Amino acid sequence: MPKINKYVDIDTVEREAKKDLIDRHSPFIHCKETAKAGEPFEVTVKMGNEYTHPDDFDHYIESVALYNKETLLAKATYVPGTLGNVKAHNTTTFTIIPTTKKLNLVAHGYCTKHGIWESTPVIVEVEE
């Protein structure tokens, strides 16, 4: 089983290089707080909040996956150079159809050099 790195609040980290490493590899989930059951619901996952990630041929974000608890909902895979070989925020928007009363969303981003990184969970209430 590969190691999964988890986001820590970079305001609690002293070294700038460590803040950069943590932030640019961490997925951040952006979505509404409520959804309607059975209707399309958009969830955007942005890799990095303050710091951007490279898009080099040997160091890039290969994939972004969205889970509801342990259930994989969607996954996007990228090839190097997708962002034009520049430092940027890989941003992926997934459209899902909620079927449960509550979503417990977690995202994973996979960096080819630094492994799997997990977001902070986001709870979404699903209305009938």
MMTF fields as JSON, N, C-alpha, C and O atoms, coordinates in Angstrom:
{
  "mmtfVersion": "1.0.0",
  "mmtfProducer": "UNKNOWN",
  "numBonds": 511,
  "numAtoms": 512,
  "numGroups": 128,
  "numChains": 1,
  "numModels": 1,
  "chainsPerModel": [1],
  "groupsPerChain": [128],
  "chainIdList": ["A"],
  "bondAtomList": [4, 2, 8, 6, 12, 10, 16, 14, 20, 18, 24, 22, 28, 26, 32, 30, 36, 34, 40, 38, 44, 42, 48, 46, 52, 50, 56, 54, 60, 58, 64, 62, 68, 66, 72, 70, 76, 74, 80, 78, 84, 82, 88, 86, 92, 90, 96, 94, 100, 98, 104, 102, 108, 106, 112, 110, 116, 114, 120, 118, 124, 122, 128, 126, 132, 130, 136, 134, 140, 138, 144, 142, 148, 146, 152, 150, 156, 154, 160, 158, 164, 162, 168, 166, 172, 170, 176, 174, 180, 178, 184, 182, 188, 186, 192, 190, 196, 194, 200, 198, 204, 202, 208, 206, 212, 210, 216, 214, 220, 218, 224, 222, 228, 226, 232, 230, 236, 234, 240, 238, 244, 242, 248, 246, 252, 250, 256, 254, 260, 258, 264, 262, 268, 266, 272, 270, 276, 274, 280, 278, 284, 282, 288, 286, 292, 290, 296, 294, 300, 298, 304, 302, 308, 306, 312, 310, 316, 314, 320, 318, 324, 322, 328, 326, 332, 330, 336, 334, 340, 338, 344, 342, 348, 346, 352, 350, 356, 354, 360, 358, 364, 362, 368, 366, 372, 370, 376, 374, 380, 378, 384, 382, 388, 386, 392, 390, 396, 394, 400, 398, 404, 402, 408, 406, 412, 410, 416, 414, 420, 418, 424, 422, 428, 426, 432, 430, 436, 434, 440, 438, 444, 442, 448, 446, 452, 450, 456, 454, 460, 458, 464, 462, 468, 466, 472, 470, 476, 474, 480, 478, 484, 482, 488, 486, 492, 490, 496, 494, 500, 498, 504, 502, 508, 506],
  "bondOrderList": [1, 1, 1, 1, 1, 1, 1, 1, 1, 1, 1, 1, 1, 1, 1, 1, 1, 1, 1, 1, 1, 1, 1, 1, 1, 1, 1, 1, 1, 1, 1, 1, 1, 1, 1, 1, 1, 1, 1, 1, 1, 1, 1, 1, 1, 1, 1, 1, 1, 1, 1, 1, 1, 1, 1, 1, 1, 1, 1, 1, 1, 1, 1, 1, 1, 1, 1, 1, 1, 1, 1, 1, 1, 1, 1, 1, 1, 1, 1, 1, 1, 1, 1, 1, 1, 1, 1, 1, 1, 1, 1, 1, 1, 1, 1, 1, 1, 1, 1, 1, 1, 1, 1, 1, 1, 1, 1, 1, 1, 1, 1, 1, 1, 1, 1, 1, 1, 1, 1, 1, 1, 1, 1, 1, 1, 1, 1],
  "groupList": [{"groupName": "MET", "atomNameList": ["N", "CA", "C", "O"], "elementList": ["N", "C", "C", "O"], "formalChargeList": [0, 0, 0, 0], "bondAtomList": [1, 0, 2, 1, 3, 2], "bondOrderList": [1, 1, 2], "singleLetterCode": "M", "chemCompType": "L-PEPTIDE LINKING"}, {"groupName": "PRO", "atomNameList": ["N", "CA", "C", "O"], "elementList": ["N", "C", "C", "O"], "formalChargeList": [0, 0, 0, 0], "bondAtomList": [1, 0, 2, 1, 3, 2], "bondOrderList": [1, 1, 2], "singleLetterCode": "P", "chemCompType": "L-PEPTIDE LINKING"}, {"groupName": "LYS", "atomNameList": ["N", "CA", "C", "O"], "elementList": ["N", "C", "C", "O"], "formalChargeList": [0, 0, 0, 0], "bondAtomList": [1, 0, 2, 1, 3, 2], "bondOrderList": [1, 1, 2], "singleLetterCode": "K", "chemCompType": "L-PEPTIDE LINKING"}, {"groupName": "ILE", "atomNameList": ["N", "CA", "C", "O"], "elementList": ["N", "C", "C", "O"], "formalChargeList": [0, 0, 0, 0], "bondAtomList": [1, 0, 2, 1, 3, 2], "bondOrderList": [1, 1, 2], "singleLetterCode": "I", "chemCompType": "L-PEPTIDE LINKING"}, {"groupName": "ASN", "atomNameList": ["N", "CA", "C", "O"], "elementList": ["N", "C", "C", "O"], "formalChargeList": [0, 0, 0, 0], "bondAtomList": [1, 0, 2, 1, 3, 2], "bondOrderList": [1, 1, 2], "singleLetterCode": "N", "chemCompType": "L-PEPTIDE LINKING"}, {"groupName": "TYR", "atomNameList": ["N", "CA", "C", "O"], "elementList": ["N", "C", "C", "O"], "formalChargeList": [0, 0, 0, 0], "bondAtomList": [1, 0, 2, 1, 3, 2], "bondOrderList": [1, 1, 2], "singleLetterCode": "Y", "chemCompType": "L-PEPTIDE LINKING"}, {"groupName": "VAL", "atomNameList": ["N", "CA", "C", "O"], "elementList": ["N", "C", "C", "O"], "formalChargeList": [0, 0, 0, 0], "bondAtomList": [1, 0, 2, 1, 3, 2], "bondOrderList": [1, 1, 2], "singleLetterCode": "V", "chemCompType": "L-PEPTIDE LINKING"}, {"groupName": "ASP", "atomNameList": ["N", "CA", "C", "O"], "elementList": ["N", "C", "C", "O"], "formalChargeList": [0, 0, 0, 0], "bondAtomList": [1, 0, 2, 1, 3, 2], "bondOrderList": [1, 1, 2], "singleLetterCode": "D", "chemCompType": "L-PEPTIDE LINKING"}, {"groupName": "THR", "atomNameList": ["N", "CA", "C", "O"], "elementList": ["N", "C", "C", "O"], "formalChargeList": [0, 0, 0, 0], "bondAtomList": [1, 0, 2, 1, 3, 2], "bondOrderList": [1, 1, 2], "singleLetterCode": "T", "chemCompType": "L-PEPTIDE LINKING"}, {"groupName": "GLU", "atomNameList": ["N", "CA", "C", "O"], "elementList": ["N", "C", "C", "O"], "formalChargeList": [0, 0, 0, 0], "bondAtomList": [1, 0, 2, 1, 3, 2], "bondOrderList": [1, 1, 2], "singleLetterCode": "E", "chemCompType": "L-PEPTIDE LINKING"}, {"groupName": "ARG", "atomNameList": ["N", "CA", "C", "O"], "elementList": ["N", "C", "C", "O"], "formalChargeList": [0, 0, 0, 0], "bondAtomList": [1, 0, 2, 1, 3, 2], "bondOrderList": [1, 1, 2], "singleLetterCode": "R", "chemCompType": "L-PEPTIDE LINKING"}, {"groupName": "ALA", "atomNameList": ["N", "CA", "C", "O"], "elementList": ["N", "C", "C", "O"], "formalChargeList": [0, 0, 0, 0], "bondAtomList": [1, 0, 2, 1, 3, 2], "bondOrderList": [1, 1, 2], "singleLetterCode": "A", "chemCompType": "L-PEPTIDE LINKING"}, {"groupName": "LEU", "atomNameList": ["N", "CA", "C", "O"], "elementList": ["N", "C", "C", "O"], "formalChargeList": [0, 0, 0, 0], "bondAtomList": [1, 0, 2, 1, 3, 2], "bondOrderList": [1, 1, 2], "singleLetterCode": "L", "chemCompType": "L-PEPTIDE LINKING"}, {"groupName": "HIS", "atomNameList": ["N", "CA", "C", "O"], "elementList": ["N", "C", "C", "O"], "formalChargeList": [0, 0, 0, 0], "bondAtomList": [1, 0, 2, 1, 3, 2], "bondOrderList": [1, 1, 2], "singleLetterCode": "H", "chemCompType": "L-PEPTIDE LINKING"}, {"groupName": "SER", "atomNameList": ["N", "CA", "C", "O"], "elementList": ["N", "C", "C", "O"], "formalChargeList": [0, 0, 0, 0], "bondAtomList": [1, 0, 2, 1, 3, 2], "bondOrderList": [1, 1, 2], "singleLetterCode": "S", "chemCompType": "L-PEPTIDE LINKING"}, {"groupName": "PHE", "atomNameList": ["N", "CA", "C", "O"], "elementList": ["N", "C", "C", "O"], "formalChargeList": [0, 0, 0, 0], "bondAtomList": [1, 0, 2, 1, 3, 2], "bondOrderList": [1, 1, 2], "singleLetterCode": "F", "chemCompType": "L-PEPTIDE LINKING"}, {"groupName": "CYS", "atomNameList": ["N", "CA", "C", "O"], "elementList": ["N", "C", "C", "O"], "formalChargeList": [0, 0, 0, 0], "bondAtomList": [1, 0, 2, 1, 3, 2], "bondOrderList": [1, 1, 2], "singleLetterCode": "C", "chemCompType": "L-PEPTIDE LINKING"}, {"groupName": "GLY", "atomNameList": ["N", "CA", "C", "O"], "elementList": ["N", "C", "C", "O"], "formalChargeList": [0, 0, 0, 0], "bondAtomList": [1, 0, 2, 1, 3, 2], "bondOrderList": [1, 1, 2], "singleLetterCode": "G", "chemCompType": "PEPTIDE LINKING"}, {"groupName": "TRP", "atomNameList": ["N", "CA", "C", "O"], "elementList": ["N", "C", "C", "O"], "formalChargeList": [0, 0, 0, 0], "bondAtomList": [1, 0, 2, 1, 3, 2], "bondOrderList": [1, 1, 2], "singleLetterCode": "W", "chemCompType": "L-PEPTIDE LINKING"}],
  "groupTypeList": [0, 1, 2, 3, 4, 2, 5, 6, 7, 3, 7, 8, 6, 9, 10, 9, 11, 2, 2, 7, 12, 3, 7, 10, 13, 14, 1, 15, 3, 13, 16, 2, 9, 8, 11, 2, 11, 17, 9, 1, 15, 9, 6, 8, 6, 2, 0, 17, 4, 9, 5, 8, 13, 1, 7, 7, 15, 7, 13, 5, 3, 9, 14, 6, 11, 12, 5, 4, 2, 9, 8, 12, 12, 11, 2, 11, 8, 5, 6, 1, 17, 8, 12, 17, 4, 6, 2, 11, 13, 4, 8, 8, 8, 15, 8, 3, 3, 1, 8, 8, 2, 2, 12, 4, 12, 6, 11, 13, 17, 5, 16, 8, 2, 13, 17, 3, 18, 9, 14, 8, 1, 6, 3, 6, 9, 6, 9, 9],
  "groupIdList": [1, 2, 3, 4, 5, 6, 7, 8, 9, 10, 11, 12, 13, 14, 15, 16, 17, 18, 19, 20, 21, 22, 23, 24, 25, 26, 27, 28, 29, 30, 31, 32, 33, 34, 35, 36, 37, 38, 39, 40, 41, 42, 43, 44, 45, 46, 47, 48, 49, 50, 51, 52, 53, 54, 55, 56, 57, 58, 59, 60, 61, 62, 63, 64, 65, 66, 67, 68, 69, 70, 71, 72, 73, 74, 75, 76, 77, 78, 79, 80, 81, 82, 83, 84, 85, 86, 87, 88, 89, 90, 91, 92, 93, 94, 95, 96, 97, 98, 99, 100, 101, 102, 103, 104, 105, 106, 107, 108, 109, 110, 111, 112, 113, 114, 115, 116, 117, 118, 119, 120, 121, 122, 123, 124, 125, 126, 127, 128],
  "secStructList": [7, 7, 7, 3, 3, 3, 7, 7, 7, 4, 4, 4, 7, 7, 7, 2, 2, 2, 2, 2, 2, 2, 2, 2, 2, 7, 3, 3, 3, 3, 7, 7, 1, 3, 3, 3, 6, 6, 1, 7, 3, 3, 3, 3, 3, 3, 3, 7, 1, 1, 1, 7, 5, 7, 7, 5, 6, 6, 5, 7, 3, 3, 3, 3, 3, 3, 3, 3, 6, 6, 3, 3, 3, 3, 3, 3, 3, 7, 7, 6, 6, 6, 6, 7, 1, 1, 7, 5, 7, 7, 3, 3, 3, 3, 3, 3, 7, 7, 7, 1, 1, 3, 3, 3, 3, 3, 3, 3, 3, 3, 3, 6, 6, 6, 3, 3, 3, 3, 7, 7, 7, 3, 3, 3, 3, 3, 3, 7],
  "xCoordList": [0.85, 0.0, 0.896, 1.773, 0.677, 1.507, 1.175, 0.057, 2.155, 1.95, 1.064, 1.234, 0.12, -0.732, -0.363, -0.502, 0.108, 0.449, -0.817, -1.651, -0.969, -2.163, -1.802, -0.734, -2.711, -2.515, -2.454, -3.218, -1.533, -1.497, -1.525, -0.988, -2.14, -2.256, -0.857, -0.065, -0.56, 0.8, 1.117, 2.282, 0.096, 0.36, 1.078, 1.66, 1.038, 1.709, 3.12, 3.831, 3.53, 4.845, 5.782, 5.409, 6.994, 7.924, 8.726, 8.881, 9.24, 10.117, 9.321, 8.364, 9.712, 9.023, 9.044, 8.041, 10.171, 10.272, 9.279, 8.694, 9.086, 8.137, 6.706, 5.879, 6.4, 5.075, 4.779, 3.691, 5.756, 5.62, 5.332, 4.395, 6.132, 5.972, 4.573, 3.908, 4.134, 2.83, 1.702, 0.82, 1.721, 0.611, 0.477, -0.622, 1.538, 1.419, 1.065, 0.623, 1.25, 0.891, -0.474, -0.967, -1.085, -2.348, -3.549, -3.606, -4.513, -5.743, -6.69, -6.804, -7.361, -8.347, -9.68, -9.77, -10.725, -12.055, -12.857, -12.916, -13.475, -14.346, -15.703, -15.798, -16.764, -18.121, -19.119, -18.744, -20.38, -21.44, -21.587, -21.177, -22.175, -22.346, -23.513, -23.582, -24.442, -25.592, -25.762, -25.357, -26.369, -26.65, -28.058, -28.62, -28.626, -29.944, -29.748, -28.994, -30.429, -30.328, -30.752, -31.778, -29.96, -30.295, -30.02, -30.288, -29.485, -29.196, -27.689, -26.949, -27.229, -25.795, -25.243, -25.866, -24.067, -23.419, -21.95, -21.257, -21.477, -20.084, -19.156, -19.444, -18.043, -16.993, -15.683, -15.27, -15.035, -13.758, -12.639, -12.714, -11.607, -10.426, -9.264, -8.929, -8.668, -7.539, -6.294, -6.274, -5.266, -4.002, -3.197, -2.765, -3.002, -2.304, -3.263, -4.2, -3.024, -3.855, -3.053, -3.462, -1.908, -1.061, 0.113, 0.572, 0.598, 1.784, 1.389, 0.504, 2.041, 1.753, 2.691, 3.761, 2.273, 3.036, 3.661, 3.04, 4.88, 5.482, 4.728, 4.006, 4.911, 4.337, 5.458, 5.38, 6.508, 7.669, 7.437, 6.551, 8.224, 8.038, 8.412, 7.977, 9.202, 9.555, 8.954, 9.229, 8.136, 7.541, 6.261, 6.295, 5.124, 3.837, 2.727, 2.946, 1.549, 0.38, -0.196, -0.746, -0.061, -0.511, -2.013, -2.651, -2.583, -4.009, -4.612, -3.934, -5.92, -6.724, -7.946, -8.631, -8.22, -9.351, -10.252, -9.785, -11.551, -12.54, -13.257, -13.72, -13.344, -13.976, -15.122, -15.105, -16.127, -17.12, -16.797, -17.099, -16.186, -15.594, -14.574, -13.606, -14.757, -13.8, -14.214, -13.497, -15.359, -15.867, -15.343, -15.564, -14.653, -14.158, -15.334, -16.11, -15.464, -16.537, -16.066, -16.798, -14.85, -14.339, -12.829, -12.258, -12.184, -10.737, -10.357, -10.894, -9.425, -8.89, -7.396, -6.705, -6.901, -5.489, -4.907, -5.543, -3.687, -3.033, -1.692, -1.068, -1.269, 0.053, 0.927, 0.396, 2.249, 3.101, 2.943, 2.808, 2.962, 2.826, 1.395, 1.154, 0.424, -0.979, -1.185, -2.023, -0.412, -0.549, 0.462, 0.657, 1.095, 2.022, 3.418, 4.134, 3.828, 5.168, 5.479, 6.619, 4.482, 4.682, 4.19, 3.472, 4.581, 4.038, 2.615, 2.38, 1.675, 0.275, -0.521, -0.027, -1.756, -2.681, -3.441, -4.208, -3.237, -4.04, -5.431, -5.594, -6.431, -7.795, -8.702, -8.76, -9.408, -10.279, -11.681, -11.868, -12.672, -14.064, -14.766, -14.814, -15.305, -16.064, -17.547, -17.912, -18.393, -19.841, -20.302, -20.125, -20.9, -21.375, -22.876, -23.438, -23.514, -24.943, -25.053, -24.867, -25.354, -25.472, -26.661, -27.758, -26.425, -27.49, -27.637, -28.49, -26.816, -26.878, -27.327, -27.4, -27.625, -28.095, -26.982, -27.233, -25.751, -24.603, -23.417, -23.241, -22.606, -21.36, -20.204, -20.191, -19.245, -18.024, -16.903, -16.271, -16.665, -15.758, -14.302, -13.956, -13.462, -12.021, -11.396, -11.853, -10.348, -9.65, -8.224, -7.605, -7.713, -6.314, -5.686, -6.269, -4.498, -3.705, -2.438, -1.858, -1.998, -0.796, 0.275, 0.119, 1.38, 2.549, 3.548, 3.816, 4.099, 5.021, 6.309, 7.024, 6.618, 7.852, 7.6, 8.443, 6.445, 6.19, 4.991, 4.575, 4.424, 3.401, 1.993, 1.635, 1.196, -0.227, -0.415, 0.204, -1.288, -1.623, -3.136, -3.87, -3.591, -5.025, -5.515, -4.825, -6.712, -7.33, -7.919, -8.021, -8.292, -9.118, -10.526, -10.99, -11.224, -12.583, -13.545, -13.42, -14.501, -15.554, -16.886, -17.141, -17.747, -19.065, -20.081, -20.112, -20.915, -21.972, -23.295, -23.442, -24.249, -25.585, -26.365, -26.342, -27.05, -27.823, -29.306, -29.802, -30.005, -31.44, -32.233, -31.799, -33.4, -34.3, -34.905, -35.682],
  "yCoordList": [-1.179, 0.0, 1.243, 1.378, 2.145, 3.356, 4.291, 4.295, 5.072, 6.069, 7.187, 7.624, 7.641, 8.763, 9.944, 9.886, 11.017, 12.244, 13.052, 13.151, 13.63, 14.414, 15.875, 16.203, 16.734, 18.172, 18.563, 18.059, 19.469, 20.117, 21.613, 22.089, 22.346, 23.801, 24.409, 24.326, 25.012, 25.52, 26.723, 27.097, 27.331, 28.416, 27.903, 28.688, 26.584, 25.995, 25.523, 25.015, 25.69, 25.238, 26.434, 27.476, 26.291, 27.415, 27.584, 28.706, 26.492, 26.605, 26.847, 26.125, 27.853, 28.205, 27.044, 26.792, 26.339, 25.221, 24.118, 23.498, 23.87, 22.843, 23.293, 22.48, 24.585, 25.116, 24.902, 24.458, 25.22, 25.074, 23.616, 23.338, 22.674, 21.252, 20.768, 20.102, 21.099, 20.632, 21.235, 20.514, 22.55, 23.227, 22.818, 22.473, 22.844, 22.597, 21.16, 20.884, 20.234, 18.843, 18.476, 17.375, 19.374, 19.052, 19.43, 20.533, 18.508, 18.843, 19.608, 19.3, 20.599, 21.394, 21.254, 21.501, 20.856, 20.637, 21.927, 22.55, 22.314, 23.486, 23.051, 22.556, 23.242, 22.897, 23.578, 24.148, 23.509, 24.04, 23.148, 21.987, 23.697, 22.95, 21.979, 21.05, 22.195, 21.304, 20.902, 21.619, 19.741, 19.229, 18.652, 18.394, 18.451, 17.818, 16.38, 16.118, 15.465, 14.048, 13.846, 14.37, 13.086, 12.753, 13.832, 13.632, 14.986, 16.077, 16.284, 16.064, 16.709, 16.942, 17.935, 18.953, 17.613, 18.423, 18.558, 17.559, 19.798, 20.035, 20.127, 20.803, 19.431, 19.457, 19.769, 19.039, 20.852, 21.226, 20.884, 21.195, 20.244, 19.912, 20.719, 20.598, 21.533, 22.377, 21.901, 21.833, 21.575, 21.139, 22.371, 23.147, 22.538, 23.709, 24.853, 25.056, 25.584, 26.742, 28.023, 28.904, 28.116, 29.298, 29.077, 30.016, 27.849, 27.535, 26.695, 25.844, 26.934, 26.198, 24.998, 24.96, 24.024, 22.796, 22.793, 23.28, 22.253, 22.163, 21.195, 20.313, 21.378, 20.495, 20.029, 20.156, 19.484, 18.999, 17.551, 16.885, 17.062, 15.691, 14.65, 13.504, 14.998, 14.048, 14.405, 13.732, 15.46, 15.906, 16.679, 17.859, 15.98, 16.612, 15.898, 14.831, 16.49, 15.858, 14.898, 15.317, 13.597, 12.582, 12.331, 12.06, 12.422, 12.151, 12.859, 13.195, 13.068, 13.634, 12.731, 12.466, 12.256, 11.352, 11.915, 12.558, 11.666, 12.133, 10.928, 10.047, 10.901, 9.799, 10.308, 11.443, 9.435, 9.615, 8.533, 7.359, 8.926, 7.986, 7.141, 7.691, 5.81, 4.951, 4.644, 3.938, 5.166, 4.872, 5.875, 7.079, 5.377, 6.233, 6.721, 5.92, 8.054, 8.646, 9.026, 8.855, 9.539, 10.008, 10.144, 10.325, 10.053, 10.2, 10.804, 10.421, 11.749, 12.355, 12.076, 12.222, 11.673, 11.382, 12.358, 12.681, 12.831, 13.829, 13.309, 12.45, 13.834, 13.542, 14.765, 15.869, 14.612, 15.781, 16.781, 16.405, 18.049, 19.111, 19.564, 20.479, 18.939, 19.321, 20.793, 21.464, 21.289, 22.692, 23.59, 24.739, 23.075, 23.898, 23.986, 24.95, 22.984, 22.951, 24.183, 24.647, 24.708, 25.845, 25.457, 24.47, 26.236, 26.017, 26.555, 27.704, 25.736, 26.154, 25.311, 24.319, 25.722, 24.944, 24.002, 24.454, 22.702, 21.733, 21.798, 21.507, 22.175, 22.308, 21.385, 21.467, 20.506, 19.52, 19.661, 19.674, 19.768, 19.832, 18.535, 18.155, 17.872, 16.641, 16.959, 17.808, 16.29, 16.374, 15.006, 14.003, 14.979, 13.721, 13.825, 14.92, 12.689, 12.64, 12.065, 10.862, 12.905, 12.391, 11.434, 11.709, 10.318, 9.336, 8.989, 8.18, 9.591, 9.329, 10.601, 11.661, 10.51, 11.668, 12.654, 13.825, 12.162, 13.002, 12.516, 11.316, 13.467, 13.127, 13.465, 14.526, 12.574, 12.822, 12.788, 11.754, 13.935, 14.003, 14.126, 14.897, 13.347, 13.394, 13.298, 12.523, 14.087, 14.038, 13.548, 13.802, 12.838, 12.42, 12.995, 12.941, 13.543, 13.973, 13.137, 12.872, 12.712, 11.901, 12.666, 12.975, 12.973, 13.618, 12.524, 11.633, 12.593, 11.551, 11.509, 10.507, 12.566, 12.608, 12.461, 11.921, 12.938, 12.992, 12.167, 12.294, 11.324, 10.378, 10.929, 11.946, 10.213, 10.514, 11.52, 11.41, 12.507, 13.536, 13.589, 13.567, 13.66, 13.628, 14.968, 15.64, 15.349, 16.598, 16.457, 15.36, 17.57, 17.601, 17.202, 17.691, 16.332, 15.936, 17.127, 18.062, 17.069, 18.08, 17.356, 16.424, 17.791, 17.192, 18.019, 19.246, 17.329, 17.982, 17.329, 16.11, 18.145, 17.637, 17.477, 18.36, 16.357, 16.076, 16.141, 15.395, 17.054, 17.246, 16.39, 16.138, 15.943, 15.153, 16.012, 15.521],
  "zCoordList": [0.0, 0.0, 0.0, 0.854, -0.953, -0.983, 0.174, 0.69, 0.564, 1.615, 1.066, -0.072, 1.885, 1.498, 2.379, 3.601, 1.752, 2.459, 2.674, 1.774, 3.856, 4.16, 4.376, 4.892, 3.971, 4.106, 5.581, 6.404, 5.895, 7.208, 6.957, 5.956, 7.847, 7.713, 7.6, 8.539, 6.464, 6.253, 7.143, 7.279, 7.749, 8.697, 9.943, 10.692, 10.166, 11.328, 10.986, 11.853, 9.719, 9.264, 9.174, 8.635, 9.699, 9.737, 8.456, 7.973, 7.896, 6.731, 5.447, 5.163, 4.678, 3.436, 2.435, 1.767, 2.325, 1.389, 1.749, 0.86, 3.04, 3.489, 3.194, 2.781, 3.402, 3.077, 1.599, 1.233, 0.751, -0.696, -1.05, -1.798, -0.519, -0.804, -0.427, -1.221, 0.767, 1.254, 0.43, -0.036, 0.248, -0.414, -1.875, -2.31, -2.629, -4.075, -4.411, -5.526, -3.471, -3.707, -3.135, -3.379, -2.384, -1.723, -2.584, -3.127, -2.708, -3.414, -2.492, -1.306, -3.051, -2.318, -3.034, -4.237, -2.294, -2.865, -2.752, -1.693, -3.872, -3.924, -4.472, -5.595, -3.66, -4.095, -3.16, -2.135, -3.531, -2.671, -1.443, -1.454, -0.388, 0.862, 0.821, 1.625, -0.125, -0.258, -1.72, -2.635, -1.909, -3.247, -3.237, -2.173, -4.422, -4.55, -5.023, -5.96, -4.367, -4.731, -6.179, -6.613, -6.923, -8.293, -9.32, -10.505, -8.892, -9.825, -9.95, -8.991, -11.137, -11.329, -10.303, -9.999, -9.785, -8.75, -9.123, -9.311, -9.23, -9.621, -8.418, -7.431, -8.532, -7.516, -8.229, -9.13, -7.823, -8.418, -7.452, -6.263, -7.967, -7.174, -7.756, -8.935, -6.913, -7.32, -6.588, -5.359, -7.342, -6.753, -6.357, -7.21, -5.06, -4.535, -4.318, -5.09, -3.276, -2.974, -3.188, -3.943, -2.516, -2.625, -3.573, -4.223, -3.653, -4.45, -5.665, -5.575, -6.788, -8.012, -8.146, -7.539, -8.948, -9.149, -10.541, -11.486, -10.693, -12.023, -12.938, -12.476, -14.219, -15.231, -16.148, -17.37, -15.528, -16.272, -16.686, -16.15, -17.633, -18.109, -17.072, -17.186, -16.065, -15.018, -13.659, -12.665, -13.608, -12.34, -12.647, -12.996, -12.509, -12.82, -12.051, -11.477, -12.046, -11.438, -12.47, -13.489, -12.189, -13.141, -13.073, -14.091, -11.849, -11.739, -10.535, -9.564, -10.649, -9.576, -9.448, -10.436, -8.227, -7.999, -6.914, -5.974, -7.054, -6.087, -5.494, -6.219, -4.172, -3.446, -2.573, -2.097, -2.374, -1.322, -0.302, -0.517, 0.801, 1.76, 1.007, 0.482, 0.934, 0.238, -1.203, -1.913, -1.641, -2.978, -3.997, -3.864, -5.008, -6.078, -6.912, -7.432, -7.038, -7.832, -9.232, -10.208, -9.325, -10.618, -10.539, -9.463, -11.719, -11.772, -13.119, -14.159, -13.087, -14.306, -14.341, -13.333, -15.509, -15.688, -16.69, -17.693, -16.417, -17.248, -17.755, -17.132, -18.875, -19.411, -19.173, -19.059, -19.093, -18.872, -20.01, -21.175, -19.654, -20.644, -20.856, -21.643, -20.165, -20.306, -19.972, -20.574, -19.003, -18.582, -19.291, -18.896, -20.321, -21.097, -20.521, -20.79, -19.719, -19.123, -18.273, -18.246, -17.587, -16.689, -15.298, -15.139, -14.298, -12.955, -12.947, -13.321, -12.525, -12.536, -11.55, -11.015, -11.322, -10.501, -11.426, -12.276, -11.27, -12.0, -11.383, -10.198, -12.166, -11.673, -12.474, -13.701, -11.77, -12.4, -11.841, -10.625, -12.722, -12.276, -12.662, -13.832, -11.65, -11.834, -11.667, -10.854, -12.424, -12.228, -11.761, -12.453, -10.568, -9.992, -9.729, -9.724, -9.513, -9.175, -7.766, -7.581, -6.76, -5.391, -5.239, -5.724, -4.564, -4.34, -2.855, -2.49, -2.009, -0.565, 0.144, -0.478, 1.428, 2.189, 2.51, 2.793, 2.461, 2.781, 1.963, 1.753, 1.503, 0.823, 1.749, 2.373, 1.838, 2.585, 1.549, 1.335, 0.909, -0.227, 0.197, 1.092, -0.468, -0.276, -1.661, -2.501, -1.899, -3.177, -2.971, -1.937, -3.979, -4.012, -5.267, -6.349, -5.112, -6.25, -6.265, -5.213, -7.462, -7.564, -8.319, -9.5, -7.616, -8.202, -8.562, -7.757, -9.775, -10.219, -9.416, -9.453, -8.696, -7.901, -6.397, -5.682, -5.912, -4.468, -4.007, -2.855, -4.872, -4.461, -4.324, -4.917, -3.512, -3.338, -2.206, -1.148, -2.452, -1.457, -1.312, -2.299, -0.061, 0.239, 0.76, 1.526, 0.337, 0.785, 2.183, 2.731, 2.725, 3.927, 3.486, 2.457, 4.223, 3.822, 3.799, 4.59, 2.88, 2.766, 2.848, 2.086, 3.786, 3.966, 3.181, 3.285, 2.391, 1.619, 2.017, 1.934, 2.448, 2.772, 1.472, 0.616, 1.33, 0.124, 0.463, 1.307, -0.218, 0.017, -0.946, -2.07, -0.501, -1.368, -2.445, -3.263]
}
